[in-house]
């Protein structure tokens, strides 16, 4: 008899999802299902020693779930007809019914369903299932109101760099493909949901109470923790919790659901309400709480699992945590297959499988009844089971998180219960709420003290980078081997398999290739170079249209590669679109958890303005060594030579662009020319100097000034004659970069050009002879 059929049903559904995601043809699924049914039929009816018995009848529905997963994922990946008509931000009129309202610090996000879209330039009406509307208004809209919106519609953006958060996948997990920035909203139907309205009144009641009886900082934490409202959550606290591996407490989790269920069940039992009635009321209350907090993944999972546990009591069935989790996972993914790509889903279920699979295997080896040791074993099981997920999304692990969680998790029960009571009572009489909330306040202070203390310890964050699918599969194979063998043989020596699995996952052999990556930073520049000696260079790093570039693009990119330190940050010139991200990184006061810059290299120039002085002072105040570079200076790093060609001593620049640092990068037979925002005067000087020397055909040119027609002239191109030209610019910039005249010049000399807004990050790997160029995903070889 095959145990736990729900696990096999979930796996079959995941198999269907995978095949749709990887674009397998339907005929493949059809043939697989036919083959599967033939095998089941044979094993059931045509073998003397029957492998499949009557109790394994669920196997007959396995192909149904494979097909269901394939079809639902295919539907989630489908493109709406309106998609081809949306280029940038198109003016539109949108009508739909409000499904959910999320308060934001700047206004609110409104989720609409049953949506019709009319683009101003097209008379056709397009329909889609759902859409997100952002508005700066704080009006009293209600769920199920029908509204008419005038504004600008755009597609959800996709990640364009390694390590970058992918808004497109995130919004698909919310069933959203388009976002509307509202200019005007009119209610066209006042019909509303009384349940949602009542819950919203209660939510506002608790929110107002917490804001009245607590300081804003603590109130923001509780609102996030208990109501899922992060609009008032302090950024410093959110970062602090995340850095120390306790940000999970800021989300509605299974703990909240379990505490509410347990409390209600005990109250009903004490007042002798029949078990079946008390369970139904409890489940309905949990549903309302989930509705109140907008059904996060962890809330949905906990609601389904607790409901399964309670219903098992009614029907006299045993409860199995793994079967219940698999049932919950299947339901959630049927509702939206795209949830499989979200960290919240994978971490929530990874933790449960850690408790249900790995912990019993470890416990079998010790059989300890000590509660503290059991808590440690559970914590270790969760950490091990979720490690690949943490690295896949965050690229780093908080060193001391396990120890902090051992303290905070037991305190969470007290915090949640006392905070809920204080919220209810404080609205009736504030002094009572202040008294009851006192313990919660102290617990929050403990959390903050623990987190700050850990942040100040050495090596608070270990950056390991993202791991390949092969490593992750190998890791889980070793873990599953340990679970199977330890349950069978119960030998403590088998524990060596756990550290072995971690070594398999995190070990990174030396890569002797040189790597160059031009990041997609929008309208700006940011170039990463890693030498064969693993020295890290970063040339510029700024953008005029991407906010928080350091936090959202540069830092995730570096951490995804397991890099925490930039050895040399070289600035070509001090325009904001070349330094904004570097300024962010330098300004980060926590050198334990942020990216560290060891040396800042600036152009040696006579044009020292306010921006130049401020960067120097900022770097000095943060303990960064400062160097200056001029024509003729060379950095030697093994076979790598980085030589400055401009500006030279005595050069009198007319602008910042004019003194842009130009770097010649030579690695064996590979050559790269980096030109910043070089203007015509500097370009003429470099052209003359190259002609005087032995001219060489460059492998790669970083085109100056984002592809402006006012630089990179024909005489310059004829001298350097690059095989590949890289252009960094945003798609809809106000300058029209790259200019058509510039692109024609590149085509004329036969240089193959690539633009970041089309290619995303452009990565070059070379051993000094052969060159491999990848445009985020597609790879081509150039000899």
XYZ file of C-alpha atoms in Angstrom:
783
model
C 0.000 0.000 0.000
C 1.324 3.435 -0.949
C 1.306 5.800 2.030
C 0.235 9.445 1.999
C -1.527 9.674 -1.379
C -1.850 13.467 -1.074
C 1.929 13.826 -1.424
C 1.825 11.875 -4.694
C -1.126 13.932 -5.914
C 0.795 17.156 -5.182
C 3.893 15.818 -6.942
C 1.848 14.850 -10.003
C 0.303 18.320 -10.120
C 3.790 19.885 -9.826
C 4.945 17.665 -12.694
C 2.150 19.111 -14.826
C 3.121 22.665 -13.832
C 6.759 22.043 -14.699
C 5.995 20.685 -18.151
C 3.791 23.662 -19.000
C 6.387 26.143 -17.672
C 9.127 24.539 -19.765
C 6.841 24.619 -22.850
C 6.539 20.891 -23.377
C 4.045 20.084 -26.177
C 0.626 18.777 -25.200
C 1.318 15.559 -27.111
C 4.097 14.773 -24.620
C 1.656 15.002 -21.701
C -0.958 13.017 -23.605
C 1.459 10.178 -24.374
C 2.786 10.192 -20.813
C -0.751 9.863 -19.427
C -1.564 6.989 -21.819
C 1.640 5.216 -20.792
C 0.895 5.809 -17.108
C -2.597 4.342 -17.405
C -1.228 1.281 -19.241
C 1.263 0.713 -16.429
C -1.417 1.058 -13.725
C -3.715 -1.297 -15.590
C -0.952 -3.860 -16.024
C 0.262 -3.691 -12.422
C -3.319 -3.950 -11.128
C -4.904 -6.645 -13.270
C -2.285 -8.550 -15.274
C 0.397 -9.542 -12.812
C 0.095 -12.569 -10.516
C 1.948 -10.719 -7.779
C -0.058 -7.513 -7.823
C 2.147 -4.471 -7.216
C -0.854 -2.145 -6.958
C -3.665 -3.117 -4.613
C -7.194 -1.816 -4.108
C -6.107 0.760 -1.502
C -3.875 2.384 -4.116
C -6.853 3.354 -6.254
C -5.870 7.046 -6.002
C -3.220 6.315 -8.663
C -5.975 6.373 -11.275
C -6.452 10.119 -10.678
C -2.738 10.981 -10.793
C -2.876 11.708 -14.573
C -5.866 13.972 -13.964
C -3.721 16.181 -11.731
C -0.836 16.105 -14.205
C -3.183 17.328 -16.922
C -4.785 19.867 -14.575
C -1.390 21.322 -13.656
C -0.365 21.497 -17.302
C -3.553 23.285 -18.363
C -3.747 25.708 -15.434
C -0.099 26.758 -15.749
C -0.602 27.209 -19.483
C -3.581 29.428 -18.780
C -1.581 31.469 -16.223
C 1.159 31.990 -18.810
C -1.253 33.101 -21.538
C -1.186 36.708 -22.753
C -4.264 38.934 -22.779
C -5.297 40.385 -26.185
C -4.691 43.929 -24.892
C -1.026 43.121 -24.250
C 0.178 43.850 -27.806
C -1.310 47.360 -27.633
C 0.448 48.386 -24.403
C 3.956 49.682 -24.973
C 4.824 52.163 -22.266
C 2.187 53.993 -20.212
C -0.942 54.149 -22.331
C -3.876 56.397 -21.492
C -6.918 54.317 -20.716
C -10.348 53.981 -19.152
C -10.821 50.919 -16.942
C -13.977 49.532 -15.345
C -14.141 46.705 -12.816
C -15.323 45.406 -9.447
C -13.193 45.923 -6.353
C -11.855 42.606 -5.068
C -9.401 43.814 -2.431
C -8.086 47.101 -1.033
C -4.582 47.417 0.446
C -3.656 50.620 2.274
C -0.273 52.109 1.436
C 1.704 54.940 2.984
C 1.246 56.947 -0.219
C -2.406 56.001 -0.868
C -3.938 52.639 -1.695
C -3.731 49.710 -4.096
C -7.059 48.468 -5.425
C -7.363 44.992 -6.935
C -10.105 44.780 -9.567
C -11.783 41.762 -11.153
C -14.159 41.479 -14.142
C -12.164 44.215 -15.853
C -12.837 45.987 -19.138
C -10.144 48.201 -20.678
C -10.495 50.896 -23.326
C -7.253 52.423 -24.606
C -7.579 56.050 -25.708
C -5.953 55.330 -29.077
C -8.053 52.229 -29.770
C -11.843 52.015 -29.757
C -11.984 48.286 -28.947
C -12.953 47.048 -25.488
C -10.539 44.499 -24.026
C -11.334 42.212 -21.120
C -9.103 40.663 -18.487
C -9.750 38.868 -15.228
C -7.975 41.242 -12.862
C -5.871 44.374 -12.702
C -4.126 46.511 -10.068
C -4.974 50.187 -9.624
C -2.686 52.501 -7.653
C -4.063 55.789 -6.411
C -2.794 58.531 -4.120
C -6.352 59.025 -2.868
C -7.566 57.727 0.504
C -11.245 57.512 -0.345
C -13.745 55.182 1.299
C -14.012 52.587 -1.449
C -15.529 49.217 -0.566
C -15.068 45.670 -1.763
C -17.525 44.847 -4.598
C -17.940 48.530 -5.535
C -17.879 48.915 -9.325
C -15.552 51.752 -10.295
C -14.474 53.591 -13.429
C -10.851 54.725 -13.629
C -9.101 57.124 -15.960
C -5.328 56.908 -15.935
C -2.286 55.268 -17.479
C -1.913 51.519 -17.900
C 1.397 49.651 -18.099
C 2.620 46.076 -18.064
C 4.219 44.681 -14.943
C 7.984 44.985 -15.341
C 10.308 42.003 -15.562
C 13.632 41.484 -13.829
C 16.494 42.405 -16.158
C 19.510 41.532 -14.006
C 20.705 38.447 -12.148
C 19.515 38.587 -8.543
C 16.935 41.283 -9.209
C 13.454 40.925 -7.738
C 11.004 40.023 -10.518
C 7.838 42.168 -10.253
C 6.269 40.323 -13.185
C 6.363 36.928 -11.453
C 5.262 38.490 -8.172
C 2.203 40.144 -9.694
C 1.357 36.982 -11.640
C 1.117 35.263 -8.267
C -1.569 37.867 -7.538
C -3.150 37.199 -10.974
C -2.112 40.687 -12.117
C -0.621 41.462 -15.537
C -1.249 45.226 -15.720
C -1.034 48.187 -13.376
C -3.053 51.387 -13.733
C -1.902 54.691 -12.245
C -5.225 56.358 -11.539
C -5.851 60.029 -12.211
C -9.589 59.935 -11.577
C -11.843 57.292 -9.986
C -15.643 57.286 -10.032
C -17.922 54.812 -8.271
C -20.493 53.577 -10.791
C -22.184 51.005 -8.545
C -22.405 51.373 -4.757
C -23.084 47.688 -4.161
C -20.626 46.402 -1.546
C -19.772 43.336 0.536
C -21.182 43.646 4.038
C -18.753 41.034 5.359
C -15.734 42.899 3.975
C -17.151 46.190 5.187
C -17.654 44.838 8.700
C -14.147 43.370 8.753
C -12.717 46.656 7.535
C -14.479 48.501 10.385
C -12.957 46.031 12.858
C -9.550 46.395 11.203
C -9.709 50.191 11.486
C -10.836 49.820 15.094
C -7.747 47.748 15.955
C -5.483 49.992 13.891
C -6.708 53.157 15.642
C -6.382 51.463 19.023
C -2.772 50.409 18.453
C -1.873 53.862 17.181
C -3.417 55.350 20.325
C -1.839 53.067 22.951
C 1.580 52.533 21.335
C 4.409 54.575 19.882
C 4.278 54.726 16.049
C 7.250 52.350 15.674
C 5.702 49.579 17.805
C 2.210 50.189 16.391
C 3.577 49.679 12.861
C 5.112 46.334 13.870
C 1.868 45.036 15.415
C -0.233 46.195 12.476
C 2.041 44.215 10.137
C 2.192 41.237 12.470
C -1.514 40.934 13.310
C -3.357 42.587 10.423
C -0.947 42.213 7.512
C -0.840 46.012 7.113
C 2.758 47.090 6.421
C 1.938 50.648 5.380
C 3.207 52.037 8.718
C 6.039 49.561 9.236
C 9.328 51.305 9.960
C 11.905 50.644 7.202
C 14.717 50.301 9.729
C 12.814 47.634 11.677
C 11.933 45.732 8.507
C 15.581 45.715 7.406
C 16.772 44.811 10.915
C 14.412 41.837 11.159
C 15.279 40.657 7.646
C 19.021 40.847 8.274
C 18.631 38.644 11.349
C 16.304 36.051 9.841
C 13.197 36.941 11.825
C 11.199 38.853 9.198
C 8.781 35.904 9.150
C 7.231 37.261 12.360
C 6.041 40.307 10.408
C 3.753 38.096 8.315
C 0.488 36.446 9.266
C 1.565 32.885 9.910
C 0.386 29.516 11.109
C 1.091 30.661 14.660
C -1.674 33.278 14.529
C -4.178 30.835 13.057
C -3.218 28.093 15.523
C -3.484 30.394 18.532
C -6.900 31.696 17.503
C -8.137 28.173 16.761
C -6.802 26.757 20.040
C -8.179 29.625 22.112
C -11.653 29.426 20.543
C -11.763 25.636 20.729
C -10.886 25.657 24.443
C -13.434 28.391 25.200
C -16.198 26.503 23.377
C -15.226 23.280 25.105
C -15.349 24.957 28.496
C -18.834 26.339 27.940
C -19.866 22.891 26.664
C -20.803 23.755 23.087
C -21.025 20.527 21.026
C -17.749 19.657 19.328
C -19.061 19.761 15.759
C -20.654 23.193 16.251
C -17.548 24.614 17.974
C -15.340 23.351 15.130
C -17.558 24.892 12.447
C -17.611 28.241 14.301
C -13.835 28.096 14.781
C -13.186 27.397 11.097
C -15.544 30.222 10.062
C -13.777 32.610 12.459
C -10.403 31.595 11.016
C -11.766 32.234 7.520
C -12.863 35.721 8.558
C -9.414 36.414 10.012
C -7.790 35.233 6.778
C -10.166 37.488 4.849
C -9.300 40.371 7.169
C -5.582 39.911 6.458
C -5.970 39.463 2.673
C -5.226 35.738 2.512
C -1.436 35.628 2.517
C 0.115 32.302 1.511
C 1.114 31.372 5.050
C -2.389 32.289 6.265
C -4.049 30.206 3.551
C -1.797 27.250 4.294
C -2.433 27.453 8.024
C -6.200 27.894 7.525
C -6.425 24.765 5.353
C -4.210 22.701 7.662
C -5.947 23.723 10.898
C -9.349 23.207 9.273
C -8.228 19.719 8.202
C -7.104 18.984 11.754
C -10.415 20.119 13.247
C -12.547 18.313 10.658
C -10.566 15.123 11.295
C -11.892 15.273 14.865
C -15.490 15.401 13.627
C -15.083 12.456 11.284
C -12.888 10.436 13.640
C -9.879 10.382 11.313
C -6.197 10.606 12.184
C -4.340 13.775 11.252
C -1.092 13.660 9.286
C 0.880 16.893 8.946
C 2.506 15.923 5.625
C -0.763 14.893 3.994
C -2.440 18.042 5.292
C 0.390 20.256 3.973
C 0.258 18.521 0.585
C -3.505 19.022 0.448
C -3.046 22.721 1.262
C -0.288 23.102 -1.327
C -2.398 21.475 -4.025
C -5.403 23.723 -3.314
C -3.300 26.901 -3.283
C -1.546 26.016 -6.539
C -4.816 25.064 -8.226
C -6.094 28.524 -7.329
C -2.923 30.096 -8.775
C -0.035 27.998 -10.160
C 2.267 31.039 -10.166
C 2.515 30.892 -6.368
C 5.100 28.135 -6.865
C 7.661 30.829 -7.761
C 7.133 32.913 -4.619
C 9.458 32.826 -1.611
C 6.487 32.983 0.774
C 4.991 29.771 -0.626
C 8.271 27.848 -0.725
C 9.424 28.960 2.727
C 6.039 28.334 4.348
C 5.745 24.798 2.981
C 9.473 24.130 3.310
C 9.189 24.814 7.041
C 6.269 22.391 7.369
C 8.068 19.623 5.458
C 11.115 20.279 7.614
C 8.995 19.662 10.714
C 7.102 16.721 9.228
C 9.942 14.954 7.381
C 13.383 15.952 8.640
C 12.660 16.503 12.346
C 11.259 12.974 12.941
C 14.370 11.525 11.244
C 16.678 13.531 13.529
C 14.498 12.805 16.577
C 14.652 9.065 15.819
C 18.393 9.167 16.428
C 18.144 10.740 19.887
C 14.592 10.319 21.228
C 15.150 13.286 23.535
C 12.280 14.433 25.755
C 14.038 17.695 26.587
C 11.846 20.506 25.217
C 14.798 22.806 24.555
C 16.659 20.145 22.574
C 13.500 19.373 20.623
C 13.040 23.070 19.860
C 16.637 23.227 18.602
C 16.107 20.124 16.458
C 12.909 21.586 14.948
C 14.684 24.872 14.250
C 17.609 23.068 12.607
C 15.206 20.966 10.521
C 13.429 24.062 9.229
C 16.709 25.859 8.466
C 18.122 22.868 6.562
C 14.952 22.221 4.574
C 14.568 25.878 3.530
C 18.258 26.729 2.958
C 18.165 26.433 -0.867
C 15.035 28.613 -0.975
C 16.682 31.282 1.194
C 19.732 31.326 -1.066
C 17.611 31.347 -4.230
C 15.767 34.498 -3.163
C 18.076 36.312 -0.730
C 21.565 34.882 -1.524
C 22.661 35.120 2.101
C 22.007 33.580 5.499
C 21.844 35.408 8.837
C 24.489 33.670 10.955
C 22.739 33.994 14.288
C 19.105 33.645 13.177
C 18.683 30.147 14.598
C 19.655 31.303 18.080
C 17.475 34.417 17.887
C 14.490 32.360 16.704
C 14.898 29.995 19.673
C 14.187 32.994 21.910
C 11.577 34.893 19.931
C 9.317 32.045 18.762
C 8.225 31.047 22.307
C 7.590 34.734 23.037
C 5.447 35.142 19.907
C 2.504 33.310 21.474
C 2.416 35.789 24.375
C 2.914 38.712 22.010
C 0.045 37.735 19.706
C -2.438 36.939 22.484
C -1.723 40.012 24.617
C -1.684 42.286 21.574
C -5.058 41.009 20.340
C -6.618 41.432 23.800
C -5.097 44.908 24.144
C -6.426 45.897 20.717
C -9.976 44.889 21.616
C -9.949 46.272 25.174
C -8.003 49.447 24.333
C -10.742 50.622 22.001
C -13.212 50.397 24.875
C -11.018 52.053 27.484
C -7.531 53.196 26.486
C -5.849 52.852 29.932
C -6.771 49.144 30.029
C -5.274 48.703 26.569
C -2.086 50.494 27.638
C -1.820 48.205 30.678
C -2.382 44.987 28.733
C -0.123 46.020 25.845
C 2.755 46.633 28.258
C 4.059 43.079 27.994
C 3.838 43.202 24.200
C 5.827 46.421 24.220
C 8.587 44.827 26.298
C 8.679 41.771 24.027
C 9.105 44.006 20.965
C 11.957 45.798 22.729
C 13.595 42.413 23.372
C 13.269 41.549 19.678
C 14.897 44.835 18.705
C 17.734 44.507 21.233
C 18.467 40.946 20.111
C 18.461 41.954 16.451
C 20.688 44.996 16.944
C 23.066 42.971 19.089
C 23.346 40.270 16.432
C 23.819 42.894 13.698
C 26.867 44.232 15.513
C 28.477 40.811 15.847
C 31.175 39.867 13.313
C 30.053 37.995 10.195
C 26.403 38.652 10.938
C 25.574 37.881 7.311
C 27.164 35.122 5.232
C 26.749 35.786 1.513
C 26.715 32.497 -0.424
C 25.022 33.509 -3.682
C 22.386 31.696 -5.711
C 22.858 28.016 -6.510
C 22.246 26.055 -9.687
C 19.275 23.724 -10.069
C 21.694 20.775 -10.175
C 23.171 21.682 -6.799
C 19.718 22.134 -5.269
C 18.534 18.757 -6.588
C 21.694 17.073 -5.291
C 21.202 18.763 -1.903
C 17.645 17.492 -1.483
C 18.640 14.014 -2.707
C 21.187 13.814 0.121
C 18.587 15.083 2.620
C 16.003 12.523 1.461
C 18.658 9.797 1.634
C 19.357 10.777 5.244
C 15.632 10.718 6.093
C 15.153 7.273 4.548
C 18.282 5.643 6.041
C 17.941 7.205 9.510
C 14.326 6.035 9.795
C 15.413 2.545 8.744
C 18.695 2.054 10.627
C 18.604 4.710 13.383
C 22.402 5.180 13.458
C 23.663 8.549 14.760
C 26.663 8.372 12.473
C 24.235 9.116 9.626
C 24.067 12.732 10.810
C 27.205 13.351 8.743
C 24.911 13.398 5.695
C 23.427 16.744 6.788
C 26.695 18.736 6.706
C 27.590 16.809 3.545
C 24.402 18.099 1.910
C 25.297 21.668 2.886
C 28.806 21.257 1.436
C 27.307 19.925 -1.808
C 25.092 23.022 -1.973
C 27.485 25.810 -1.024
C 30.860 24.615 -2.319
C 31.929 26.775 -5.231
C 35.008 25.678 -7.202
C 37.444 28.333 -8.389
C 36.402 29.953 -11.669
C 39.466 31.066 -13.609
C 37.491 33.031 -16.174
C 37.271 36.795 -16.326
C 33.720 38.124 -16.166
C 32.339 41.456 -17.331
C 28.675 42.349 -16.824
C 26.969 45.514 -17.958
C 23.950 45.748 -15.694
C 20.624 47.090 -16.871
C 20.410 50.181 -14.657
C 17.934 52.082 -16.805
C 19.312 55.417 -17.974
C 22.786 55.200 -16.487
C 25.886 53.043 -16.266
C 26.997 50.140 -14.068
C 29.714 47.682 -15.120
C 30.968 44.738 -13.070
C 34.358 43.112 -13.665
C 35.700 40.039 -11.865
C 39.274 39.026 -12.602
C 40.615 35.464 -12.520
C 42.040 36.281 -9.071
C 38.483 37.088 -7.881
C 39.245 40.803 -7.517
C 36.041 42.782 -7.965
C 35.916 46.036 -9.943
C 32.777 48.109 -10.404
C 32.853 50.893 -12.975
C 30.297 53.635 -12.232
C 26.909 52.583 -10.832
C 24.138 55.098 -11.212
C 20.795 55.819 -12.867
C 18.593 58.814 -13.481
C 15.342 56.828 -13.627
C 15.767 53.752 -11.375
C 15.224 54.563 -7.702
C 17.253 52.825 -4.992
C 19.603 51.389 -7.594
C 22.106 50.191 -4.998
C 19.502 48.372 -2.948
C 17.364 46.974 -5.759
C 19.844 46.129 -8.521
C 23.539 46.433 -7.669
C 23.444 44.774 -4.241
C 21.195 41.826 -5.279
C 23.358 41.271 -8.364
C 26.562 41.101 -6.322
C 25.038 38.950 -3.591
C 23.582 36.540 -6.159
C 27.205 35.898 -7.146
C 28.262 35.414 -3.540
C 30.049 38.773 -3.450
C 29.933 41.124 -0.489
C 32.886 43.396 -1.211
C 33.853 45.642 -4.128
C 37.630 45.931 -4.152
C 37.702 48.908 -6.516
C 34.766 51.181 -7.357
C 35.992 53.305 -10.267
C 33.969 56.419 -11.086
C 34.236 57.821 -14.608
C 32.679 61.181 -13.676
C 30.307 62.621 -11.098
C 26.990 62.850 -12.978
C 24.156 61.401 -10.921
C 23.322 58.730 -13.506
C 26.795 57.277 -12.926
C 27.030 57.461 -9.123
C 23.572 57.192 -7.499
C 23.876 53.482 -6.661
C 27.478 53.809 -5.470
C 26.427 56.694 -3.208
C 23.762 54.421 -1.700
C 26.267 51.678 -0.982
C 28.798 54.078 0.528
C 26.078 55.620 2.705
C 25.074 52.249 4.194
C 26.227 52.515 7.814
C 25.981 48.761 8.532
C 29.133 47.304 7.001
C 28.245 43.889 8.468
C 25.199 43.334 6.268
C 25.605 45.696 3.304
C 27.945 45.700 0.325
C 31.384 47.030 1.272
C 33.548 49.201 -0.975
C 37.242 48.935 -0.127
C 38.691 51.507 -2.524
C 37.056 54.377 -4.387
C 38.910 55.552 -7.502
C 38.045 59.009 -8.896
C 39.291 60.786 -12.028
C 42.100 63.243 -11.390
C 40.684 66.482 -12.791
C 40.801 70.220 -12.318
C 36.984 70.380 -12.392
C 36.325 69.650 -8.718
C 32.706 70.641 -8.045
C 30.270 70.138 -5.161
C 29.316 66.591 -6.169
C 33.001 65.600 -6.349
C 33.782 67.062 -2.923
C 30.697 65.492 -1.313
C 31.587 62.029 -2.625
C 35.126 62.333 -1.290
C 33.875 63.421 2.136
C 31.246 60.670 2.245
C 33.799 57.997 1.367
C 36.268 59.262 3.980
C 33.595 59.350 6.682
C 32.826 55.688 5.989
C 36.433 54.532 6.097
C 36.855 53.972 2.359
C 40.310 54.441 0.829
C 40.322 57.030 -1.972
C 42.574 56.996 -5.004
C 42.809 59.177 -8.107
C 43.434 58.006 -11.647
C 44.846 59.775 -14.708
C 46.052 58.898 -18.170
C 48.905 56.380 -18.041
C 48.000 54.846 -14.686
C 47.644 51.045 -14.781
C 46.160 48.459 -12.438
C 47.947 45.117 -12.824
C 46.070 42.022 -11.669
C 47.730 38.845 -12.993
C 47.137 38.805 -16.761
C 44.639 41.635 -16.426
C 45.725 45.193 -17.227
C 43.412 48.158 -16.646
C 45.001 51.285 -18.103
C 43.599 54.802 -17.918
C 43.622 56.620 -21.283
C 41.838 59.803 -20.170
C 41.881 62.410 -18.589
C 45.514 63.411 -18.863
C 47.406 65.876 -16.687
C 46.774 69.413 -17.931
C 43.505 68.538 -19.691
C 41.051 71.403 -19.167
C 37.502 69.946 -19.131
C 34.518 72.012 -20.058
C 32.074 69.705 -18.282
C 31.896 66.538 -16.180
C 31.337 64.437 -19.297
C 34.460 65.916 -20.826
C 36.757 64.461 -18.130
C 35.106 61.017 -18.148
C 37.613 58.339 -17.244
C 38.396 56.076 -20.206
C 39.775 52.636 -19.341
C 41.518 50.131 -21.594
C 40.987 46.641 -20.175
C 43.303 43.962 -21.558
C 43.163 40.286 -20.547
C 45.421 38.152 -22.741
C 43.858 38.492 -26.229
C 40.596 39.976 -24.950
C 40.203 43.759 -24.953
C 37.531 46.098 -23.648
C 37.282 49.883 -23.910
C 35.184 51.712 -21.290
C 34.369 55.299 -22.252
C 31.957 56.709 -19.639
C 30.197 59.758 -21.090
C 33.215 60.834 -23.136
C 32.651 63.855 -25.387
C 34.168 64.765 -28.732
C 37.225 66.616 -27.357
C 38.356 63.697 -25.228
C 37.544 61.236 -27.989
C 39.829 63.091 -30.436
C 42.709 62.984 -27.946
C 42.291 59.235 -27.429
C 42.024 58.606 -31.182
C 45.289 60.456 -31.783
C 47.066 58.564 -28.999
C 45.847 55.170 -30.231
C 47.008 56.002 -33.777
C 50.468 56.895 -32.415
C 50.633 53.538 -30.696
C 49.962 50.207 -32.392
C 46.180 50.307 -33.170
C 44.263 47.234 -32.093
C 40.853 45.835 -32.851
C 38.935 45.843 -29.574
C 36.787 42.887 -28.656
C 34.224 45.033 -26.837
C 33.399 48.752 -26.689
C 31.251 50.322 -24.026
C 29.620 53.007 -26.177
C 29.944 56.474 -24.679
C 27.082 58.521 -23.284
C 24.348 55.849 -23.584
C 24.498 55.858 -27.373
C 24.429 59.595 -28.000
C 25.064 60.724 -31.572
C 27.359 63.432 -30.176
C 30.081 60.897 -29.346
C 31.592 57.677 -30.756
C 32.263 59.216 -34.167
C 33.384 57.320 -37.284
C 37.096 58.198 -37.023
C 37.159 56.885 -33.463
C 35.286 53.704 -34.414
C 37.540 53.084 -37.417
C 40.583 53.131 -35.128
C 39.272 50.800 -32.403
C 36.986 48.711 -34.689
C 35.099 46.804 -31.913
C 33.546 43.384 -32.589
C 30.814 44.040 -30.015
C 29.433 47.358 -28.779
C 27.452 47.625 -25.573
C 24.985 50.445 -24.945
C 23.446 51.212 -21.548
C 20.174 53.138 -21.720
C 16.542 52.897 -20.694
C 13.869 52.220 -23.286
C 11.794 55.361 -22.852
C 14.422 57.965 -21.952
C 13.800 61.603 -22.732
C 17.016 61.934 -24.765
C 16.076 59.366 -27.391
C 19.187 57.282 -26.623
C 20.554 55.415 -28.404
C 20.354 57.734 -31.399
C 19.775 56.208 -34.804
C 22.821 57.990 -36.249
C 25.055 56.253 -33.700
C 23.551 52.829 -34.448
C 24.153 53.384 -38.183
C 27.837 54.112 -37.483
C 28.166 50.827 -35.585
C 26.448 48.912 -38.369
C 28.708 50.532 -40.938
C 31.869 49.115 -39.330
C 30.194 45.734 -38.718
C 30.104 46.014 -34.940
C 27.376 43.912 -33.345
C 25.623 46.125 -30.809
C 23.564 45.187 -27.765
C 21.376 47.530 -25.711
C 20.536 46.896 -22.055
C 16.858 47.814 -22.344
C 16.493 44.993 -24.886
C 19.007 42.471 -23.572
C 18.865 43.123 -19.852
C 22.204 42.544 -18.168
C 24.865 41.639 -20.717
C 27.521 39.258 -19.397
C 30.840 38.391 -21.004
C 32.889 35.387 -19.874
C 36.365 34.912 -21.302
C 39.495 32.883 -20.760
C 41.376 35.574 -22.639
C 40.900 33.861 -25.999
C 37.331 32.646 -26.407
C 34.440 34.902 -25.470
C 30.953 33.899 -24.369
C 28.283 36.606 -24.411
C 24.941 36.147 -22.650
C 21.955 38.483 -22.636
C 20.429 37.471 -19.330
C 19.326 34.101 -20.720
C 20.397 33.580 -24.317
C 24.012 32.602 -24.859
C 26.110 32.778 -27.988
C 29.779 31.952 -28.596
C 32.064 34.364 -30.392
C 35.510 33.122 -31.471
